[in-house]
Amino acid sequence: MHSVDATTERMIRSVLAFAENRLRLDPVPLDEGARDPAALDVVTAGLLGDDGHDPDQVLGAWASMLAPAVISADSPRFLGFIPAAPTKASLLFDMLISCASIQGISWLEAAGAIHAENQVLRLIADRAGLPESAGGCFVSGGSAGNLSALVVAREVAKRKAETGRRWRVAVGADAHSSIVNTLRILELDPLTVNTDDHRVTGAALRAAVEADGDPSSIAAVVATAGTTNAGIIDDLADVSAVARELGAWFHVDGAYGGAGLFAPSIRAKYDGIENADSFVVDPHKWLFAPFDCAALLYRDPSIARSVHKQDASYLDVIHNTPAEWNPTDYAYHLTRRARGLPLWFSLAVHGVRAYTEAIETAIRLARQAAAEIESRDFLELIREPELGVVLFRRLSWSPGQYTEWADRLLHDQVAFIPPTAWEGETVARFAFLHPQTPMDLVREILDRMA
Ligand SMILES: Cc1ncc(COP(=O)(O)O)c(C=O)c1O
């Protein structure tokens, strides 16, 4: 299993050939998702047993049946949830990293990898206007980043006050579900900030705190820089000012929208992000990196380190290395893949300007799609898009009609565009991210609602 014999040689050729073909897909087709497990068993039954199988047979099972049963999130026709669009460069480097078994825990083991990752974190921190001292690590996703950051926020609050008190986190009703999960895990109660227009403002936060009457219980304020369902950026400047008045930790969840920091046309919407105590952005979303990759940054990483650093006698050696920067110290993890490296490679190959252009393309697509929607009398735009998300309704449609429309589009391999809900109503939603999504496709999708 670990030596290079004739079987290994054959596998190298056939697996790399498969990977090469996948990489060469341009554009990536959509493929289909959910299938009857019995159909998948036709090729997988009996493969896992005491005896091994010919690698080409196993690869054949993957290629013939399993791979086509996965909707390609990196297809320009994938317009649901939050799509992915990893660059070819990032995918290639991801393969290389997999082959190298890089253990990204510590400077002692992986200084080269961590140095490159930290350069990417610095680039993102600069875009956000965070101080030179800012730093952090890459984690698996926005959920892991939000959890790791709010663990620090809770500890900071606990250190400041008497024990046994309840702690809460002020958060908008449109914050991501991972924030709700995080609060449940940490046994922190939410103080929900109600808004007039789904956007948390300083005034809305202040009103919620005043109505609640227990400001000293607020350990943290969470703002969203790009809500998942609608792409709304909270008023980060005013919200951060109120958070500071409260003496609360200010966390910005930019898992989806944080990439907009690289888009000059909308950069002003993020003003105030420079006040964040912690900030998350997912490169596996709009910074065109492969799954899974989230950048987690702290204004003062030494605080995060005092919370997350794991102490064990066998780990003393990693903490005694000069010039150490141990990514493991900045989140809830120990062993970690050096998942910032594909982005590092791709950024270095293509340059930041190419990223800016690709992000601006998705913003333009959203604006053009909004105009197309407004030009059809059977459609109604729900709100002007801020980022790449467009919400709209088909007048007089029932929820079932949205589902039929979306199912038909997937069946015909036109697009993956599942409906969502807005203020309790089933509506349609584009999530633009892939820079190669053509406007003709957008028109076809809309015309199929006529
Ligand atoms: C705003 C926001 N926060 C957090 C997350 C969770 O990120 P992940 O799925 O990478 O854990 C998402 C995912 O879409 C998101 O949009």
Coordinates of C-alpha atoms and ligand atoms in Angstrom, one line a residue:
M1 CA 0.0 0.0 0.0
H2 CA 2.9 2.4 0.7
S3 CA 5.4 1.4 -1.9
V4 CA 5.5 2.2 -5.6
D5 CA 4.8 -1.1 -7.3
A6 CA 3.1 -1.9 -10.6
T7 CA -0.4 -1.3 -9.2
T8 CA 0.7 2.1 -7.8
E9 CA 2.1 3.0 -11.2
R10 CA -1.2 2.1 -12.8
M11 CA -3.2 4.0 -10.3
I12 CA -1.0 7.1 -10.7
R13 CA -1.7 7.0 -14.4
S14 CA -5.4 6.4 -14.2
V15 CA -6.3 8.6 -11.2
L16 CA -4.2 11.5 -12.6
A17 CA -5.8 11.0 -16.0
F18 CA -9.2 11.3 -14.4
A19 CA -8.2 14.3 -12.4
E20 CA -6.7 15.9 -15.6
N21 CA -10.0 15.4 -17.5
R22 CA -11.9 16.9 -14.6
L23 CA -9.5 19.9 -14.6
R24 CA -9.9 20.4 -18.3
L25 CA -13.7 20.7 -18.2
D26 CA -14.5 24.2 -19.4
P27 CA -17.2 24.8 -18.5
V28 CA -17.8 22.3 -15.8
P29 CA -21.2 20.5 -16.5
L30 CA -23.9 20.6 -13.8
D31 CA -24.6 16.8 -13.3
E32 CA -27.3 15.6 -10.9
G33 CA -27.5 15.2 -7.2
A34 CA -30.0 13.1 -5.2
R35 CA -30.3 9.5 -6.4
D36 CA -31.9 6.3 -5.1
P37 CA -29.3 4.6 -2.9
A38 CA -30.2 1.3 -4.5
A39 CA -29.0 2.7 -7.9
L40 CA -25.7 3.7 -6.3
D41 CA -25.3 0.3 -4.7
V42 CA -25.2 -1.3 -8.2
V43 CA -21.6 -0.1 -8.5
T44 CA -20.5 0.1 -4.9
A45 CA -21.9 -3.1 -3.4
G46 CA -19.2 -5.4 -2.2
L47 CA -16.3 -3.0 -2.8
L48 CA -15.5 -2.7 0.9
G49 CA -14.5 -6.1 2.2
D50 CA -11.5 -8.1 3.3
D51 CA -10.1 -8.3 -0.2
G52 CA -9.1 -5.4 -2.4
H53 CA -10.2 -4.8 -6.0
D54 CA -8.6 -3.7 -9.2
P55 CA -8.1 0.1 -8.9
D56 CA -9.6 0.7 -12.3
Q57 CA -12.7 -1.1 -11.3
V58 CA -13.1 1.1 -8.2
L59 CA -12.3 4.2 -10.2
G60 CA -14.8 3.1 -12.7
A61 CA -17.5 2.9 -10.0
W62 CA -16.7 6.5 -9.1
A63 CA -16.6 7.8 -12.6
S64 CA -19.6 6.0 -13.9
M65 CA -22.1 6.4 -11.1
L66 CA -20.9 8.3 -8.0
A67 CA -19.3 11.3 -9.6
P68 CA -22.3 12.1 -11.9
A69 CA -24.5 11.9 -8.7
V70 CA -22.9 15.0 -7.4
I71 CA -24.1 18.4 -8.5
S72 CA -21.0 20.4 -9.5
A73 CA -20.9 23.5 -7.3
D74 CA -18.2 24.8 -9.5
S75 CA -20.4 24.8 -12.7
P76 CA -21.3 28.3 -13.9
R77 CA -24.8 26.9 -14.0
F78 CA -24.8 26.3 -10.2
L79 CA -26.8 29.4 -9.0
G80 CA -28.2 28.1 -5.7
F81 CA -27.0 28.3 -2.1
I82 CA -23.5 29.8 -2.3
P83 CA -21.7 28.3 -5.3
A84 CA -18.0 27.6 -5.6
A85 CA -15.7 28.5 -8.5
P86 CA -12.1 27.4 -7.6
T87 CA -9.5 28.5 -10.1
K88 CA -7.7 25.8 -12.0
A89 CA -4.5 26.9 -10.3
S90 CA -6.0 26.5 -6.8
L91 CA -7.3 23.0 -7.7
L92 CA -4.0 21.9 -9.0
F93 CA -2.1 23.1 -6.0
D94 CA -4.7 21.4 -3.7
M95 CA -3.8 18.1 -5.4
L96 CA -0.1 18.8 -4.7
I97 CA -0.8 19.5 -1.1
S98 CA -2.8 16.3 -0.7
C99 CA 0.2 14.4 -2.1
A100 CA 2.5 16.0 0.4
S101 CA 0.7 15.2 3.6
I102 CA 1.4 18.6 5.1
Q103 CA 0.7 18.7 8.8
G104 CA -0.2 22.4 9.2
I105 CA -0.3 22.5 13.0
S106 CA 3.0 24.3 13.9
W107 CA 5.9 26.4 12.8
L108 CA 8.2 23.6 13.9
E109 CA 6.7 21.2 11.4
A110 CA 5.5 23.4 8.6
A111 CA 7.1 26.8 8.6
G112 CA 7.2 27.0 4.8
A113 CA 3.5 26.3 4.4
I114 CA 2.5 28.5 7.3
H115 CA 4.6 31.4 6.1
A116 CA 2.7 31.3 2.7
E117 CA -0.7 31.0 4.4
N118 CA 0.1 34.0 6.6
Q119 CA 0.9 36.1 3.6
V120 CA -2.6 35.5 2.4
L121 CA -4.1 36.3 5.8
R122 CA -2.0 39.5 5.8
L123 CA -3.4 40.4 2.3
I124 CA -7.0 39.9 3.6
A125 CA -6.3 41.8 6.8
D126 CA -4.9 44.7 4.8
R127 CA -8.1 44.8 2.7
A128 CA -10.1 44.9 5.9
G129 CA -7.9 47.7 7.4
L130 CA -6.9 45.5 10.4
P131 CA -3.7 46.5 12.2
E132 CA -0.3 45.0 11.5
S133 CA -0.6 42.9 14.6
A134 CA -3.7 41.1 13.2
G135 CA -3.4 37.4 12.4
G136 CA -5.1 34.1 12.7
C137 CA -5.3 30.9 10.7
F138 CA -7.3 29.0 8.1
V139 CA -10.1 26.7 9.2
S140 CA -12.6 24.5 7.4
G141 CA -15.4 27.0 6.9
G142 CA -17.4 29.9 8.1
S143 CA -19.1 27.7 10.8
A144 CA -15.7 26.7 12.3
G145 CA -14.5 30.3 12.1
N146 CA -17.6 31.7 13.8
L147 CA -17.4 29.1 16.5
S148 CA -13.7 29.6 17.1
A149 CA -14.0 33.4 17.2
L150 CA -17.0 33.4 19.6
V151 CA -15.3 31.0 21.9
V152 CA -12.7 33.7 22.3
A153 CA -15.3 36.4 22.8
R154 CA -17.0 34.4 25.5
E155 CA -13.7 33.8 27.4
V156 CA -12.8 37.5 27.2
A157 CA -16.2 38.4 28.7
K158 CA -15.8 35.8 31.4
R159 CA -12.3 37.1 32.4
K160 CA -13.7 40.6 32.8
A161 CA -16.6 39.8 35.1
E162 CA -17.8 37.7 38.1
T163 CA -18.4 34.0 37.5
G164 CA -21.8 32.5 37.1
R165 CA -23.3 35.3 35.1
R166 CA -25.2 34.6 31.8
W167 CA -23.6 35.8 28.6
R168 CA -25.4 36.8 25.5
V169 CA -24.6 37.8 21.9
A170 CA -26.4 40.5 20.0
V171 CA -27.1 39.3 16.5
G172 CA -29.4 40.3 13.6
A173 CA -32.3 38.0 12.7
D174 CA -30.7 37.4 9.3
A175 CA -27.4 36.2 10.7
H176 CA -26.2 32.8 9.3
S177 CA -27.6 29.6 10.9
S178 CA -24.0 28.7 12.0
I179 CA -24.1 31.6 14.4
V180 CA -27.3 30.2 15.9
N181 CA -25.6 26.8 16.2
T182 CA -22.5 28.4 17.7
L183 CA -24.5 30.1 20.4
R184 CA -26.3 26.8 21.2
I185 CA -22.9 25.0 21.5
L186 CA -21.5 27.7 23.7
E187 CA -24.6 28.1 25.8
L188 CA -24.8 31.8 24.9
D189 CA -28.2 33.3 24.6
P190 CA -29.0 35.4 21.6
L191 CA -30.2 39.0 21.9
T192 CA -31.9 39.3 18.6
V193 CA -31.7 42.7 16.9
N194 CA -34.8 43.3 14.9
T195 CA -34.5 45.6 11.9
D196 CA -36.8 47.4 9.5
D197 CA -35.0 46.1 6.4
H198 CA -33.0 43.0 7.4
R199 CA -29.9 45.2 7.9
V200 CA -28.5 45.6 11.4
T201 CA -27.7 49.3 12.1
G202 CA -26.3 51.0 15.1
A203 CA -29.7 52.4 16.0
A204 CA -31.4 49.0 15.7
L205 CA -28.7 47.5 18.0
R206 CA -29.0 50.3 20.5
A207 CA -32.8 50.0 20.5
A208 CA -32.6 46.2 21.1
V209 CA -30.1 46.7 24.0
E210 CA -32.2 49.5 25.6
A211 CA -35.4 47.4 25.3
D212 CA -33.6 44.5 26.9
G213 CA -32.2 46.4 29.8
D214 CA -29.2 44.1 30.6
P215 CA -26.4 45.6 28.5
S216 CA -23.6 44.2 30.7
S217 CA -24.6 40.7 29.8
I218 CA -23.6 41.2 26.1
A219 CA -20.3 39.5 25.5
A220 CA -20.3 40.0 21.8
V221 CA -22.0 41.7 18.9
V222 CA -22.1 39.8 15.6
A223 CA -22.5 41.7 12.3
T224 CA -22.8 40.1 8.9
A225 CA -20.9 41.3 5.9
G226 CA -23.1 39.7 3.3
T227 CA -26.2 37.8 4.5
T228 CA -26.4 34.4 2.8
N229 CA -30.0 34.7 1.7
A230 CA -30.0 38.3 0.4
G231 CA -26.4 39.6 0.3
I232 CA -27.0 42.4 2.8
I233 CA -24.1 44.1 4.6
D234 CA -24.9 45.3 8.1
D235 CA -23.9 48.9 9.0
L236 CA -20.5 47.8 10.3
A237 CA -19.3 51.3 11.3
D238 CA -22.3 52.2 13.5
V239 CA -22.7 48.7 14.9
S240 CA -19.0 48.5 15.8
A241 CA -19.4 51.9 17.6
V242 CA -22.2 50.6 19.7
A243 CA -20.3 47.3 20.4
R244 CA -17.4 49.4 21.7
E245 CA -19.8 51.5 23.9
L246 CA -21.0 48.2 25.4
G247 CA -17.4 46.9 25.9
A248 CA -18.4 43.9 23.8
W249 CA -16.4 41.8 21.3
F250 CA -17.2 42.8 17.7
H251 CA -17.2 39.8 15.3
V252 CA -17.9 40.2 11.6
D253 CA -19.2 37.1 9.7
G254 CA -18.0 37.8 6.1
A255 CA -18.0 34.1 5.2
Y256 CA -19.9 34.8 2.0
G257 CA -19.6 38.5 1.4
G258 CA -16.1 39.3 2.8
A259 CA -14.6 38.8 -0.6
G260 CA -16.3 42.0 -1.6
L261 CA -13.4 43.8 0.2
F262 CA -11.5 43.2 -3.0
A263 CA -14.1 44.9 -5.2
P264 CA -13.6 48.7 -5.4
S265 CA -17.2 49.3 -6.6
I266 CA -18.6 48.2 -3.2
R267 CA -15.7 48.6 -0.8
A268 CA -17.3 51.5 1.0
K269 CA -20.1 49.2 2.1
Y270 CA -17.6 47.5 4.4
D271 CA -16.5 50.6 6.2
G272 CA -16.2 49.9 9.9
I273 CA -14.9 46.3 9.4
E274 CA -11.5 47.7 10.4
N275 CA -12.9 47.8 14.0
A276 CA -13.6 44.0 14.1
D277 CA -12.1 42.0 16.9
S278 CA -12.5 39.0 14.7
F279 CA -13.5 38.5 11.1
V280 CA -14.2 35.4 9.0
V281 CA -14.2 35.1 5.2
D282 CA -14.5 31.9 3.2
P283 CA -12.2 31.7 0.3
H284 CA -14.0 28.5 -0.7
K285 CA -16.9 30.8 -1.6
W286 CA -16.1 34.0 -3.4
L287 CA -12.3 33.9 -3.3
F288 CA -12.2 31.0 -5.7
A289 CA -10.4 28.5 -3.6
P290 CA -11.3 24.8 -3.3
F291 CA -13.3 23.3 -0.4
D292 CA -12.7 23.7 2.4
C293 CA -11.1 27.0 3.4
A294 CA -12.0 29.9 5.7
A295 CA -9.8 32.7 6.8
L296 CA -10.1 33.6 10.5
L297 CA -8.5 36.8 11.6
Y298 CA -8.2 38.4 15.0
R299 CA -7.3 42.0 15.7
D300 CA -5.2 40.8 18.7
P301 CA -4.2 37.2 18.0
S302 CA -2.5 36.9 21.4
I303 CA -6.0 36.9 23.0
A304 CA -7.1 34.1 20.8
R305 CA -3.9 32.2 21.5
S306 CA -4.5 32.5 25.3
V307 CA -7.9 30.8 24.7
H308 CA -7.2 28.2 22.0
K309 CA -3.6 27.1 22.7
Q310 CA -3.6 23.4 23.6
D311 CA -1.2 22.4 26.4
A312 CA 0.1 18.9 26.5
S313 CA 3.6 17.8 27.4
Y314 CA 4.2 16.3 24.0
L315 CA 3.3 19.7 22.4
D316 CA 5.7 21.8 24.5
V317 CA 8.2 21.5 21.8
I318 CA 6.0 23.4 19.3
H319 CA 5.5 26.2 21.6
N320 CA 9.3 26.6 22.3
T321 CA 10.3 27.2 18.7
P322 CA 11.7 30.7 18.0
A323 CA 9.5 32.9 15.7
E324 CA 6.7 30.4 16.1
W325 CA 3.3 30.9 14.6
N326 CA 1.2 27.9 15.3
P327 CA -2.1 28.0 13.4
T328 CA -3.4 25.5 15.9
D329 CA -3.3 28.2 18.6
Y330 CA -6.0 30.3 16.9
A331 CA -9.0 28.1 16.5
Y332 CA -10.7 25.0 17.8
H333 CA -8.4 22.4 16.1
L334 CA -5.1 20.7 16.4
T335 CA -4.3 18.7 13.3
R336 CA -5.0 20.8 10.2
R337 CA -4.7 20.7 6.5
A338 CA -2.7 23.7 5.2
R339 CA -5.9 24.8 3.4
G340 CA -4.7 28.4 2.7
L341 CA -2.1 27.2 0.3
P342 CA -4.2 26.7 -2.8
L343 CA -5.4 30.3 -2.5
W344 CA -1.8 31.4 -2.0
F345 CA -0.6 29.7 -5.1
S346 CA -3.5 30.9 -7.2
L347 CA -3.2 34.5 -6.0
A348 CA 0.5 34.5 -6.8
V349 CA -0.1 33.0 -10.3
H350 CA -3.0 35.2 -11.3
G351 CA -2.4 38.4 -9.3
V352 CA -4.9 40.2 -7.1
R353 CA -6.3 42.2 -10.0
A354 CA -7.7 39.1 -11.6
Y355 CA -9.5 38.3 -8.4
T356 CA -10.9 41.8 -8.2
E357 CA -12.2 41.5 -11.8
A358 CA -13.8 38.1 -11.2
I359 CA -15.6 39.4 -8.0
E360 CA -16.8 42.5 -9.9
T361 CA -18.1 40.3 -12.6
A362 CA -20.5 38.5 -10.2
I363 CA -21.7 41.9 -8.9
R364 CA -22.3 43.1 -12.4
L365 CA -24.2 39.8 -13.3
A366 CA -26.5 40.4 -10.3
R367 CA -27.2 44.0 -11.4
Q368 CA -27.9 42.9 -15.0
A369 CA -30.1 40.1 -13.8
A370 CA -32.0 42.5 -11.7
A371 CA -32.6 44.7 -14.8
E372 CA -33.7 41.6 -16.8
I373 CA -36.2 40.8 -14.0
E374 CA -37.6 44.3 -14.0
S375 CA -38.1 44.1 -17.7
R376 CA -40.5 41.2 -17.4
D377 CA -44.0 42.0 -16.3
F378 CA -44.6 38.5 -14.7
L379 CA -41.6 39.0 -12.4
E380 CA -40.9 41.3 -9.5
L381 CA -37.5 42.2 -8.0
I382 CA -37.6 42.0 -4.2
R383 CA -34.7 44.3 -3.5
E384 CA -31.7 45.8 -5.4
P385 CA -28.8 43.4 -5.1
E386 CA -25.8 44.5 -3.0
L387 CA -23.5 41.6 -3.8
G388 CA -24.1 38.6 -6.1
V389 CA -27.5 37.5 -4.7
V390 CA -30.8 38.5 -6.4
L391 CA -34.1 37.7 -4.9
F392 CA -37.2 37.9 -7.0
R393 CA -40.8 36.6 -7.3
R394 CA -42.9 35.1 -10.1
L395 CA -46.2 36.9 -9.6
S396 CA -49.1 34.5 -8.7
W397 CA -46.9 31.4 -8.4
S398 CA -47.5 28.9 -5.6
P399 CA -44.5 27.3 -3.7
G400 CA -45.1 24.1 -5.7
Q401 CA -44.6 26.0 -9.0
Y402 CA -41.2 27.3 -7.9
T403 CA -40.2 23.7 -7.1
E404 CA -41.4 22.4 -10.4
W405 CA -39.6 25.1 -12.3
A406 CA -36.3 24.5 -10.4
D407 CA -36.6 20.7 -10.8
R408 CA -37.2 21.0 -14.5
L409 CA -34.1 23.3 -14.9
L410 CA -32.0 20.7 -13.1
H411 CA -33.5 17.8 -15.0
D412 CA -32.7 19.6 -18.3
Q413 CA -29.2 20.5 -17.0
V414 CA -29.9 24.2 -17.5
A415 CA -29.2 25.4 -14.0
F416 CA -29.3 24.5 -10.3
I417 CA -31.4 27.3 -8.7
P418 CA -33.5 26.0 -5.8
P419 CA -36.1 28.4 -4.4
T420 CA -35.7 30.1 -1.0
A421 CA -38.0 31.9 1.4
W422 CA -38.3 35.7 2.0
E423 CA -40.4 37.0 4.8
G424 CA -42.3 33.7 4.9
E425 CA -43.0 33.6 1.1
T426 CA -41.4 31.2 -1.3
V427 CA -39.4 33.1 -3.9
A428 CA -36.6 32.6 -6.5
R429 CA -33.0 33.4 -5.8
F430 CA -29.9 33.7 -8.0
A431 CA -26.5 33.4 -6.3
F432 CA -23.9 34.7 -8.8
L433 CA -20.3 33.9 -8.1
H434 CA -18.8 32.1 -11.1
P435 CA -17.4 34.7 -13.4
Q436 CA -18.3 32.6 -16.5
T437 CA -22.1 32.5 -15.9
P438 CA -23.5 33.9 -19.2
M439 CA -26.3 36.4 -19.3
D440 CA -28.0 34.3 -22.0
L441 CA -28.4 31.6 -19.3
V442 CA -30.0 34.1 -17.0
R443 CA -32.5 35.1 -19.6
E444 CA -33.3 31.5 -20.4
I445 CA -34.0 30.8 -16.7
L446 CA -36.2 33.8 -16.4
D447 CA -38.1 33.1 -19.6
R448 CA -38.9 29.6 -18.3
M449 CA -41.0 31.3 -15.7
A450 CA -43.3 33.0 -18.3
Ligands
LIG1 C1 -22.7 34.5 6.1 C2 -22.3 33.0 6.3 N1 -21.7 32.7 7.5 C3 -21.3 31.4 7.7 C4 -21.5 30.4 6.7 C5 -21.1 29.0 7.0 O1 -19.9 28.7 6.3 P1 -19.5 27.2 6.0 O2 -20.5 26.6 5.2 O3 -18.2 27.4 5.3 O4 -19.3 26.6 7.3 C6 -22.1 30.8 5.5 C7 -22.3 29.7 4.5 O5 -23.0 29.9 3.5 C8 -22.5 32.1 5.3 O6 -23.0 32.5 4.1

